[in-house]
mmCIF file of C-alpha atoms in Angstrom:
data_model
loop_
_atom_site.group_PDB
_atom_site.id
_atom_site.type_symbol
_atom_site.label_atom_id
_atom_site.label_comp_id
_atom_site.label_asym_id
_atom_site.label_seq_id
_atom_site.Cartn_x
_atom_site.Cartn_y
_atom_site.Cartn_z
ATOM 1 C CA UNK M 134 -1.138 -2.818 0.993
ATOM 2 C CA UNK M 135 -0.856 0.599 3.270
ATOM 3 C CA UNK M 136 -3.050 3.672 3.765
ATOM 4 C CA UNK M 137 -0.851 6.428 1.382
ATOM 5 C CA UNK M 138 -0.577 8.350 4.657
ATOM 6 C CA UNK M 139 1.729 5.486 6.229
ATOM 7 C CA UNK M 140 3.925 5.476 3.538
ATOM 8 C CA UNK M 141 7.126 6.793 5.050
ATOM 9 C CA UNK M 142 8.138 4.000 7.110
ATOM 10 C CA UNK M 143 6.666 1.752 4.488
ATOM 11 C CA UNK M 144 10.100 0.608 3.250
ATOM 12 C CA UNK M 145 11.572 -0.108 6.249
ATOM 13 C CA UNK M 146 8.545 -3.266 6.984
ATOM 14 C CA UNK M 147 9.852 -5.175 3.753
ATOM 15 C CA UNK M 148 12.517 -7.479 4.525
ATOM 16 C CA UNK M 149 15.983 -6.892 2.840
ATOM 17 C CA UNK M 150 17.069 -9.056 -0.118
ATOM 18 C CA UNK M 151 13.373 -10.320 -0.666
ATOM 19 C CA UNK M 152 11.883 -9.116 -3.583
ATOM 20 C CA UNK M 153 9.221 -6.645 -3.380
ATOM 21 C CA UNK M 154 7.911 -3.778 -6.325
ATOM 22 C CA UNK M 155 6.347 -0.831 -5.460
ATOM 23 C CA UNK M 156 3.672 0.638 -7.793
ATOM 24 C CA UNK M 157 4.291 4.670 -7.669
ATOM 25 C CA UNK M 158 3.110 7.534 -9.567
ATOM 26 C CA UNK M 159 4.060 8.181 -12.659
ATOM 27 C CA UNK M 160 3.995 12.112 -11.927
ATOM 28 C CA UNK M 161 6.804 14.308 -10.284
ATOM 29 C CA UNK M 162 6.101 13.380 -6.701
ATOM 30 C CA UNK M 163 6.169 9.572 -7.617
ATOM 31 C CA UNK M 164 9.375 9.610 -9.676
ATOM 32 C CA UNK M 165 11.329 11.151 -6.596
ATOM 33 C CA UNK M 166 9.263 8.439 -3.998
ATOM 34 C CA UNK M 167 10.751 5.904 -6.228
ATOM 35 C CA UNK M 168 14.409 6.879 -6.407
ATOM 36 C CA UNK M 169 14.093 7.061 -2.175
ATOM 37 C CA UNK M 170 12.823 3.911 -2.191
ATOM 38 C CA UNK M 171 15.517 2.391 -4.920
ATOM 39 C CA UNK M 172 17.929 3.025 -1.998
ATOM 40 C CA UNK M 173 15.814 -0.106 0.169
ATOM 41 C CA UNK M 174 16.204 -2.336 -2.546
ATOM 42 C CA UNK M 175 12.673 -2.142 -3.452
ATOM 43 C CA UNK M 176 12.184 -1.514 -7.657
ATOM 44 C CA UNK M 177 9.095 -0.170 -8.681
ATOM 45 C CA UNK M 178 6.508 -0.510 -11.461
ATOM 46 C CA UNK M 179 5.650 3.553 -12.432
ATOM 47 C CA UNK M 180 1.983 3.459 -12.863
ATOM 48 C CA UNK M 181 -1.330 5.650 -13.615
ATOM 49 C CA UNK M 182 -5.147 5.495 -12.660
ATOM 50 C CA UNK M 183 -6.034 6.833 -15.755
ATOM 51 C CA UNK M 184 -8.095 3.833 -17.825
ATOM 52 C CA UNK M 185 -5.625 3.109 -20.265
ATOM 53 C CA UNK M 186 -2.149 3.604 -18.360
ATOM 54 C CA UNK M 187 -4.099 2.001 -15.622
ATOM 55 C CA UNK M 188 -4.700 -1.619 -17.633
ATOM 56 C CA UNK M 189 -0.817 -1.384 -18.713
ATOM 57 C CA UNK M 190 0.090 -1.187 -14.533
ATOM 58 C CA UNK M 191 -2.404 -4.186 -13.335
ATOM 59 C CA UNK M 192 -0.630 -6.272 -16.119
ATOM 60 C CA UNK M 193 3.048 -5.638 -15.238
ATOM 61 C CA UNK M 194 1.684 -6.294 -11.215
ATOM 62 C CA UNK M 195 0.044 -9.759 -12.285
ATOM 63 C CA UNK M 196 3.675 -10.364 -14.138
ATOM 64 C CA UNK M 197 5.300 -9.378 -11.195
ATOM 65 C CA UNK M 198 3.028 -11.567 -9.200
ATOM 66 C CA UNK M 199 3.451 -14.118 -11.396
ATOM 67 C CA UNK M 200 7.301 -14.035 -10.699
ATOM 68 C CA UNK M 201 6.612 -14.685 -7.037
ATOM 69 C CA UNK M 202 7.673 -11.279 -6.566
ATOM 70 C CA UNK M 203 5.111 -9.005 -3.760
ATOM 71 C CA UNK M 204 3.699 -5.928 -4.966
ATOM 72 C CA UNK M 205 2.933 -2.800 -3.040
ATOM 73 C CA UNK M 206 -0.340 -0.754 -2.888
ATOM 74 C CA UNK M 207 -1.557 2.275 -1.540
ATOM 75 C CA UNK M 208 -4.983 1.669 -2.363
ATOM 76 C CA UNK M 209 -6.208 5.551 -1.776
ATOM 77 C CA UNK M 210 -2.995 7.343 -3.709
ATOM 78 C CA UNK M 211 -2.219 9.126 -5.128
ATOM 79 C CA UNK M 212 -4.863 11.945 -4.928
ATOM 80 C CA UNK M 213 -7.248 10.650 -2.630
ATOM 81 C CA UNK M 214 -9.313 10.442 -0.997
ATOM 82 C CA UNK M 215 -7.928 9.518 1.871
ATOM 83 C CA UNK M 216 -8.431 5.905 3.370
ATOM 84 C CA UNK M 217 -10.658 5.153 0.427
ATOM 85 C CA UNK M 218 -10.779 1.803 -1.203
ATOM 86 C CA UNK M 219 -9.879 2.055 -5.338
ATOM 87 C CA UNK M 220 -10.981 -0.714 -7.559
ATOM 88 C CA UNK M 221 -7.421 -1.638 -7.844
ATOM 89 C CA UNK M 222 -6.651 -3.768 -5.324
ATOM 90 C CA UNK M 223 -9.758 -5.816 -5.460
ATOM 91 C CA UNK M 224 -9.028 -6.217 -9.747
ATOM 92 C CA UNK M 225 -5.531 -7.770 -8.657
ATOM 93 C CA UNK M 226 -6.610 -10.052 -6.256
ATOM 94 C CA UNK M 227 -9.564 -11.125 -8.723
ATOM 95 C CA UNK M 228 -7.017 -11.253 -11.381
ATOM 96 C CA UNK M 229 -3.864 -13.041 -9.675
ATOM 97 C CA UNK M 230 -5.422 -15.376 -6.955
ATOM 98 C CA UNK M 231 -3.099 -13.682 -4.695
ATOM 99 C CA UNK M 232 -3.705 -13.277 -0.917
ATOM 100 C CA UNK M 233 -3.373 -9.378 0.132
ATOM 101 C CA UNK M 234 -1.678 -8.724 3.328
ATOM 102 C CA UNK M 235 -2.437 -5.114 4.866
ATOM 103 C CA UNK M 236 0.136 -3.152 6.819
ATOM 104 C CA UNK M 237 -0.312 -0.154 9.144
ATOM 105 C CA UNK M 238 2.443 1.226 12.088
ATOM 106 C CA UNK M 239 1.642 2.719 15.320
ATOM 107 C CA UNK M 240 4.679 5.020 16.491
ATOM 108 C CA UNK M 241 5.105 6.299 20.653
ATOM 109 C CA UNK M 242 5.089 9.359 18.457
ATOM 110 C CA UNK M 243 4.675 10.874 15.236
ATOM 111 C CA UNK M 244 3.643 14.374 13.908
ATOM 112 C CA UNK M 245 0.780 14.642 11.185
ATOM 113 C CA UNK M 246 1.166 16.569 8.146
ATOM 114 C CA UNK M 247 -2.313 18.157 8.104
ATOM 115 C CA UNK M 248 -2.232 20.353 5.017
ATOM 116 C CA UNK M 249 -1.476 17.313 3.030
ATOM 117 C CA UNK M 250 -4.841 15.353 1.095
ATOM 118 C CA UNK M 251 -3.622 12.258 3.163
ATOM 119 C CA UNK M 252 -2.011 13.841 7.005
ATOM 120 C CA UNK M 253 0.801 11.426 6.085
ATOM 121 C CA UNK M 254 2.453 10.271 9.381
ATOM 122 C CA UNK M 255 5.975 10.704 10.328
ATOM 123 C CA UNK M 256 7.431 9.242 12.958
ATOM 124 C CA UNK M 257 9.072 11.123 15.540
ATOM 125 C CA UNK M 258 12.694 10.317 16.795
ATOM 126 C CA UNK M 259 13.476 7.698 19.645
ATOM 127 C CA UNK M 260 10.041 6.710 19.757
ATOM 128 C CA UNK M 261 9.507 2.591 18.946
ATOM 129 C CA UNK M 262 7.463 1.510 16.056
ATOM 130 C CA UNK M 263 5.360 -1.535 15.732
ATOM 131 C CA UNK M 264 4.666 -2.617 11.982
ATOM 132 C CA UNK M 265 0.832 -4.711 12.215
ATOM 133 C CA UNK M 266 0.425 -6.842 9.590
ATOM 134 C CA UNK M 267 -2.809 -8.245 8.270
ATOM 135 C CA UNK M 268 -3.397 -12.048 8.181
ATOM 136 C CA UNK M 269 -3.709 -13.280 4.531
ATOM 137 C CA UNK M 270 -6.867 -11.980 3.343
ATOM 138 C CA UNK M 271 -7.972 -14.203 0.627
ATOM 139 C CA UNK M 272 -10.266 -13.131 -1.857
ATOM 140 C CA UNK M 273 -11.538 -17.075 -3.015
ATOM 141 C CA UNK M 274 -12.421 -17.530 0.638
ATOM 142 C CA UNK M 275 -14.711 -14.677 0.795
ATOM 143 C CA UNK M 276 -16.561 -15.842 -2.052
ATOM 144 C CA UNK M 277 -15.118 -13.426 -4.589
ATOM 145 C CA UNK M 278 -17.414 -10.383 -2.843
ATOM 146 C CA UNK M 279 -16.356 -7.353 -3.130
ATOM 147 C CA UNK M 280 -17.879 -6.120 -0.600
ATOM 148 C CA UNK M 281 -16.959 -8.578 1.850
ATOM 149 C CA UNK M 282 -13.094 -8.241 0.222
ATOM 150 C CA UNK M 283 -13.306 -4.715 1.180
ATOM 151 C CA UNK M 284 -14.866 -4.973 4.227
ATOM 152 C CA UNK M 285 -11.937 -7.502 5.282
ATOM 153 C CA UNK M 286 -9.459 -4.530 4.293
ATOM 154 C CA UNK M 287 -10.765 -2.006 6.143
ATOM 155 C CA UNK M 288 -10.974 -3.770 9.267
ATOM 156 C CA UNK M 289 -7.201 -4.626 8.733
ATOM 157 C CA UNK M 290 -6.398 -1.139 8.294
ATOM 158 C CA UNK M 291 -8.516 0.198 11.049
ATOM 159 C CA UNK M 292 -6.222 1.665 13.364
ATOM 160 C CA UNK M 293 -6.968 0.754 17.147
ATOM 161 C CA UNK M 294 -7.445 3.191 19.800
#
């Protein structure tokens, strides 16, 4: 799970030749994120917010999960706003019993796109990278709270200094 701002590099943080789906938009934007990402080696499952596209998604996620195959999230895409928690995330991790791991990158430097809803980040060249990953956060160990859940997720994401 990633801020929809850090998706760029996103795809290069997922180890090649171990399985991984990406839930994109189904809208224009989405279907030409996915083809990019096709070229990683990571498939995706084309999904919706919307109530009743959104129910067909979070089952083909807990299939996927059910494989033993990780699923990626940008919890506050695809229109915002940004760094905002959606019920989705916290539904899946009810659902599946699955531990959510949170990713963010810190570049030497990067450029922000500020007319965009989320100032997506893009690295600059010959700068260096470093990909933090969250420790397991486990929803059955926080008591099933929300809340707490949440809370756990935005201190992961938090970006230091």
């Amino acid at each position: 799970m990633f801020w929809h701002c850090e998706m760029a590099m996103a795809p290069f943080a997922w180890k090649k030749g171990v399985p991984f789906r990406m839930l994109i938009s189904s809208h224009g934007d989405g279907k030409l994120i996915a083809k990019i990402v096709e070229k990683f080696g990571i498939h995706c499952i084309e999904g919706s917010s919307s109530h009743d596209q959104g129910t067909v998604t979070l089952k083909q996620m807990l299939n996927t999960l059910s494989q033993g195959i990780s699923v990626g999230i940008t919890p506050d895409g695809p229109k915002g706003p940004k760094s905002v928690l959606k019920n989705g995330v916290y539904a899946l991790a009810r659902l599946s019993g699955c531990p959510v791991l949170a990713l963010r990158w810190n570049a030497t430097s990067y450029y922000i796109l500020k007319k965009t809803w989320d100032q997506m980040k893009i690295p600059l060249p010959f700068g260096k990278i470093e990909w933090v990953w969250s420790p397991p956060i486990i929803l059955e160990e926080l008591s099933m709270n929300r809340d707490r859940f949440q809370y756990a997720l935005y201190t992961a994401l938090r970006e230091e200094g």
